Coordinates of C-alpha atoms in Angstrom, one line a residue:
Chain S
D236 CA 1.4 15.3 -7.6
Q237 CA -1.1 13.3 -6.8
Q238 CA -1.2 10.2 -9.4
V239 CA -4.1 8.6 -8.4
K240 CA -6.7 9.9 -6.2
Q241 CA -9.7 8.6 -4.0
N242 CA -12.0 12.2 -2.8
S243 CA -13.7 10.2 -0.7
P244 CA -12.3 9.8 2.6
S245 CA -15.3 7.4 3.8
L246 CA -18.4 6.4 3.4
S247 CA -21.2 4.5 5.5
V248 CA -23.3 2.1 3.9
Q249 CA -26.0 0.3 5.7
E250 CA -25.2 -3.9 6.1
G251 CA -26.7 -5.6 2.9
R252 CA -26.6 -2.3 0.5
I253 CA -24.2 -1.6 -1.8
S254 CA -20.7 -0.1 -1.3
I255 CA -19.2 1.2 -4.3
L256 CA -15.2 3.2 -3.4
N257 CA -14.0 5.0 -6.4
C258 CA -10.6 6.2 -7.9
D259 CA -9.5 8.1 -10.6
Y260 CA -5.6 8.0 -12.3
T261 CA -3.8 10.7 -13.8
N262 CA -0.9 9.0 -15.8
S263 CA -3.2 7.4 -18.9
M264 CA -0.2 5.0 -19.5
F265 CA -1.3 2.9 -16.4
D266 CA -2.0 -0.5 -17.0
Y267 CA -2.7 -2.2 -13.7
F268 CA -5.0 -1.3 -11.1
L269 CA -5.6 -3.5 -7.4
W270 CA -7.6 -2.9 -4.8
Y271 CA -6.1 -2.9 -1.0
K272 CA -7.7 -3.7 2.6
K273 CA -6.9 -2.0 5.3
Y274 CA -7.4 -2.6 9.0
P275 CA -6.8 -0.6 12.1
A276 CA -2.8 -1.2 12.9
E277 CA -2.0 -3.8 10.4
G278 CA -0.7 -4.2 7.0
P279 CA -2.7 -3.9 4.2
T280 CA -4.1 -7.6 2.4
F281 CA -4.7 -7.7 -1.1
L282 CA -8.6 -8.4 -2.5
I283 CA -8.8 -7.6 -6.3
S284 CA -7.2 -6.1 -9.7
I285 CA -7.5 -5.5 -13.1
S286 CA -6.1 -5.2 -16.0
S287 CA -6.3 -2.3 -18.4
I288 CA -7.0 -4.6 -20.9
K289 CA -10.6 -5.0 -18.9
D290 CA -13.5 -3.0 -17.7
K291 CA -14.2 -5.3 -15.2
N292 CA -13.7 -8.5 -12.9
E293 CA -15.5 -10.1 -10.3
D294 CA -14.5 -12.5 -7.6
G295 CA -17.8 -13.3 -5.4
R296 CA -18.5 -10.0 -3.4
F297 CA -16.1 -7.6 -5.0
T298 CA -15.8 -5.9 -8.6
V299 CA -13.9 -3.7 -9.4
F300 CA -14.7 -1.8 -13.1
L301 CA -12.1 -0.2 -15.0
N302 CA -13.7 3.3 -17.4
K303 CA -9.9 4.1 -19.3
S304 CA -11.4 7.0 -21.0
A305 CA -12.1 8.7 -17.8
K306 CA -9.4 7.6 -15.7
H307 CA -11.5 6.0 -13.5
L308 CA -12.0 2.5 -11.1
S309 CA -14.4 2.0 -8.8
L310 CA -15.0 -1.3 -6.9
H311 CA -18.5 -2.5 -6.0
I312 CA -19.5 -4.5 -2.7
V313 CA -22.7 -6.6 -2.9
P314 CA -23.6 -7.1 -0.2
S315 CA -22.4 -4.7 2.0
Q316 CA -20.8 -7.2 5.4
P317 CA -19.7 -5.4 8.7
G318 CA -16.0 -7.0 8.5
D319 CA -16.4 -4.8 5.3
S320 CA -15.6 -1.7 7.4
A321 CA -11.9 -0.7 6.9
V322 CA -9.7 1.4 4.8
Y323 CA -9.9 0.3 0.9
F324 CA -6.8 1.7 -1.0
C325 CA -6.7 1.8 -4.8
A326 CA -3.4 1.3 -6.6
A327 CA -1.9 1.5 -10.0
S328 CA 1.2 0.2 -11.8
L329 CA 3.1 0.7 -14.8
T330 CA 4.4 -2.2 -16.7
G331 CA 8.5 -1.9 -17.9
T332 CA 8.9 0.7 -15.1
A333 CA 9.6 -0.1 -11.9
S334 CA 7.3 -2.7 -9.9
K335 CA 6.3 0.4 -7.5
L336 CA 2.6 0.6 -6.6
T337 CA 1.0 4.5 -6.9
F338 CA -1.4 4.3 -3.8
G339 CA -4.5 6.8 -3.9
T340 CA -4.7 8.5 -0.2
G341 CA -7.6 5.8 0.8
T342 CA -11.6 5.2 1.8
R343 CA -12.8 4.3 4.9
L344 CA -15.7 2.7 4.5
Q345 CA -18.4 1.9 7.6
V346 CA -21.2 -0.9 6.9
T347 CA -24.1 -0.3 9.8
L348 CA -26.2 -3.3 11.3
Chain K
D196 CA 4.0 -20.8 6.0
G197 CA 5.6 -17.7 3.7
G198 CA 5.5 -13.8 4.2
I199 CA 6.8 -11.0 5.9
T200 CA 7.7 -10.1 8.6
Q201 CA 8.4 -6.8 10.3
S202 CA 9.1 -6.5 14.6
P203 CA 8.8 -4.3 16.2
K204 CA 5.6 -3.4 16.3
Y205 CA 5.4 -0.9 18.3
L206 CA 8.5 1.2 19.1
F207 CA 9.2 4.2 21.0
R208 CA 12.0 6.6 20.9
K209 CA 13.6 9.8 21.9
E210 CA 14.0 12.6 19.8
G211 CA 17.2 12.9 18.0
Q212 CA 18.0 8.9 18.7
N213 CA 18.5 6.9 14.9
V214 CA 16.6 3.9 15.2
T215 CA 15.7 1.1 12.7
L216 CA 13.1 -0.9 11.5
S217 CA 13.4 -4.7 10.7
C218 CA 12.0 -6.7 7.7
E219 CA 11.9 -10.3 6.5
Q220 CA 10.6 -11.9 4.0
N221 CA 10.8 -15.6 2.9
L222 CA 8.0 -15.2 0.1
N223 CA 11.1 -16.0 -2.7
H224 CA 10.1 -12.2 -3.9
D225 CA 12.4 -9.8 -5.4
A226 CA 11.4 -6.6 -4.3
M227 CA 10.9 -5.0 -1.6
Y228 CA 9.4 -1.8 -0.7
W229 CA 9.0 0.8 2.3
Y230 CA 5.6 3.4 2.6
R231 CA 4.8 5.1 5.9
Q232 CA 1.4 6.0 6.7
D233 CA -0.1 9.1 8.0
P234 CA -3.9 10.3 8.1
G235 CA -5.3 11.5 5.0
Q236 CA -2.5 10.6 3.3
G237 CA -2.9 7.3 2.1
L238 CA 0.6 5.1 2.3
R239 CA 3.8 6.9 0.8
L240 CA 6.8 5.3 -0.7
I241 CA 10.3 6.4 1.5
Y242 CA 12.2 3.6 -0.2
Y243 CA 11.9 0.7 -2.7
S244 CA 14.8 -2.0 -3.2
Q245 CA 14.3 -4.1 -6.6
I246 CA 17.5 -6.9 -6.2
V247 CA 20.2 -7.3 -4.0
N248 CA 22.6 -4.3 -3.3
D249 CA 20.3 -2.2 -4.6
F250 CA 17.7 0.6 -4.2
Q251 CA 16.3 3.1 -5.4
K252 CA 14.6 6.9 -3.0
G253 CA 10.8 7.2 -3.4
D254 CA 8.9 10.1 -2.8
I255 CA 10.0 10.7 1.0
A256 CA 13.7 9.3 1.3
E257 CA 14.6 12.5 3.4
G258 CA 15.5 11.5 6.6
Y259 CA 15.7 7.7 6.0
S260 CA 18.5 4.9 4.8
V261 CA 18.0 1.7 4.0
S262 CA 20.3 -1.7 2.7
R263 CA 19.9 -4.1 0.9
E264 CA 22.5 -6.6 2.1
K265 CA 20.1 -10.4 1.4
K266 CA 17.2 -10.4 -0.6
E267 CA 15.2 -11.6 2.7
S268 CA 16.2 -8.4 4.3
F269 CA 15.2 -5.0 3.8
P270 CA 15.7 -2.6 7.2
L271 CA 15.0 0.5 7.7
T272 CA 16.8 3.2 9.1
V273 CA 14.7 6.5 10.5
T274 CA 17.6 9.2 11.5
S275 CA 17.7 12.2 13.5
A276 CA 17.2 14.3 10.3
Q277 CA 13.9 13.1 9.4
K278 CA 11.6 16.0 10.5
N279 CA 8.1 14.2 12.2
P280 CA 9.7 10.5 12.3
T281 CA 6.4 9.9 14.3
A282 CA 4.2 7.4 11.7
F283 CA 3.2 3.8 10.5
Y284 CA 5.6 2.8 8.7
L285 CA 5.0 -0.4 6.4
C286 CA 7.0 -3.4 4.4
A287 CA 6.1 -5.4 1.9
S288 CA 7.5 -7.4 -0.9
S289 CA 6.0 -8.6 -4.4
I290 CA 8.1 -10.3 -7.8
N291 CA 9.6 -8.3 -10.0
R292 CA 7.0 -8.9 -12.9
A293 CA 3.9 -8.3 -14.1
P294 CA 1.2 -8.7 -11.7
Y295 CA 2.5 -6.5 -9.4
G296 CA 1.2 -7.5 -6.6
Y297 CA 2.2 -6.7 -3.2
T298 CA 2.7 -8.8 0.3
F299 CA 2.7 -6.2 3.0
G300 CA 3.4 -6.8 6.4
S301 CA 1.9 -5.6 9.7
G302 CA 3.5 -2.5 10.3
T303 CA 5.7 -0.8 12.8
R304 CA 3.9 2.3 14.6
L305 CA 6.6 4.8 15.5
T306 CA 6.5 7.4 17.6
V307 CA 9.5 10.2 18.5
V308 CA 9.1 11.6 22.4

């Protein structure tokens, strides 16, 4: 049962344009969401997070939007740069239970010149 | 400089042999995790430990074993019972309170021949 889903396995965007990565979840009890970025043969690195009490969080070129009624979050990267080419994972956690995160399957972003 | 170290980066083993992957952290994190990454399947949780001398099975624990004798260390043994052991293995650690962000190691690529 995949509780966190990233339905687009890949995305290609031109340099300078906006990249929008999407993530859907099924468990309405999730209360914290994170995005991680992963390069090949490396561990994921934390990018940005959002609490369920907010609907937007911004950090430089990265903005995460949360739509709780739709159980949907998205990561916007503006402007996209070639160094952003990586696999992006969304993850969700549930306060009060174990601290473990549930990850999506990832979206591979390719930023072209 | 605090971090999480996985060794070795690449590991080759013959079928039927047990192999142990090392994971050490000096972040003073209480919780540690093992994930497996396969193409198109994202990150799947193998085992996790929230405190020393205690650990729980994740979603795909069959064929794996762990120990948590020290706060800093969480080794993973891939046994001969694991049917498809060839994968990229990631170790992570976190504090045990929200927000539950992980710090990941750089991973171990295990190839069984």
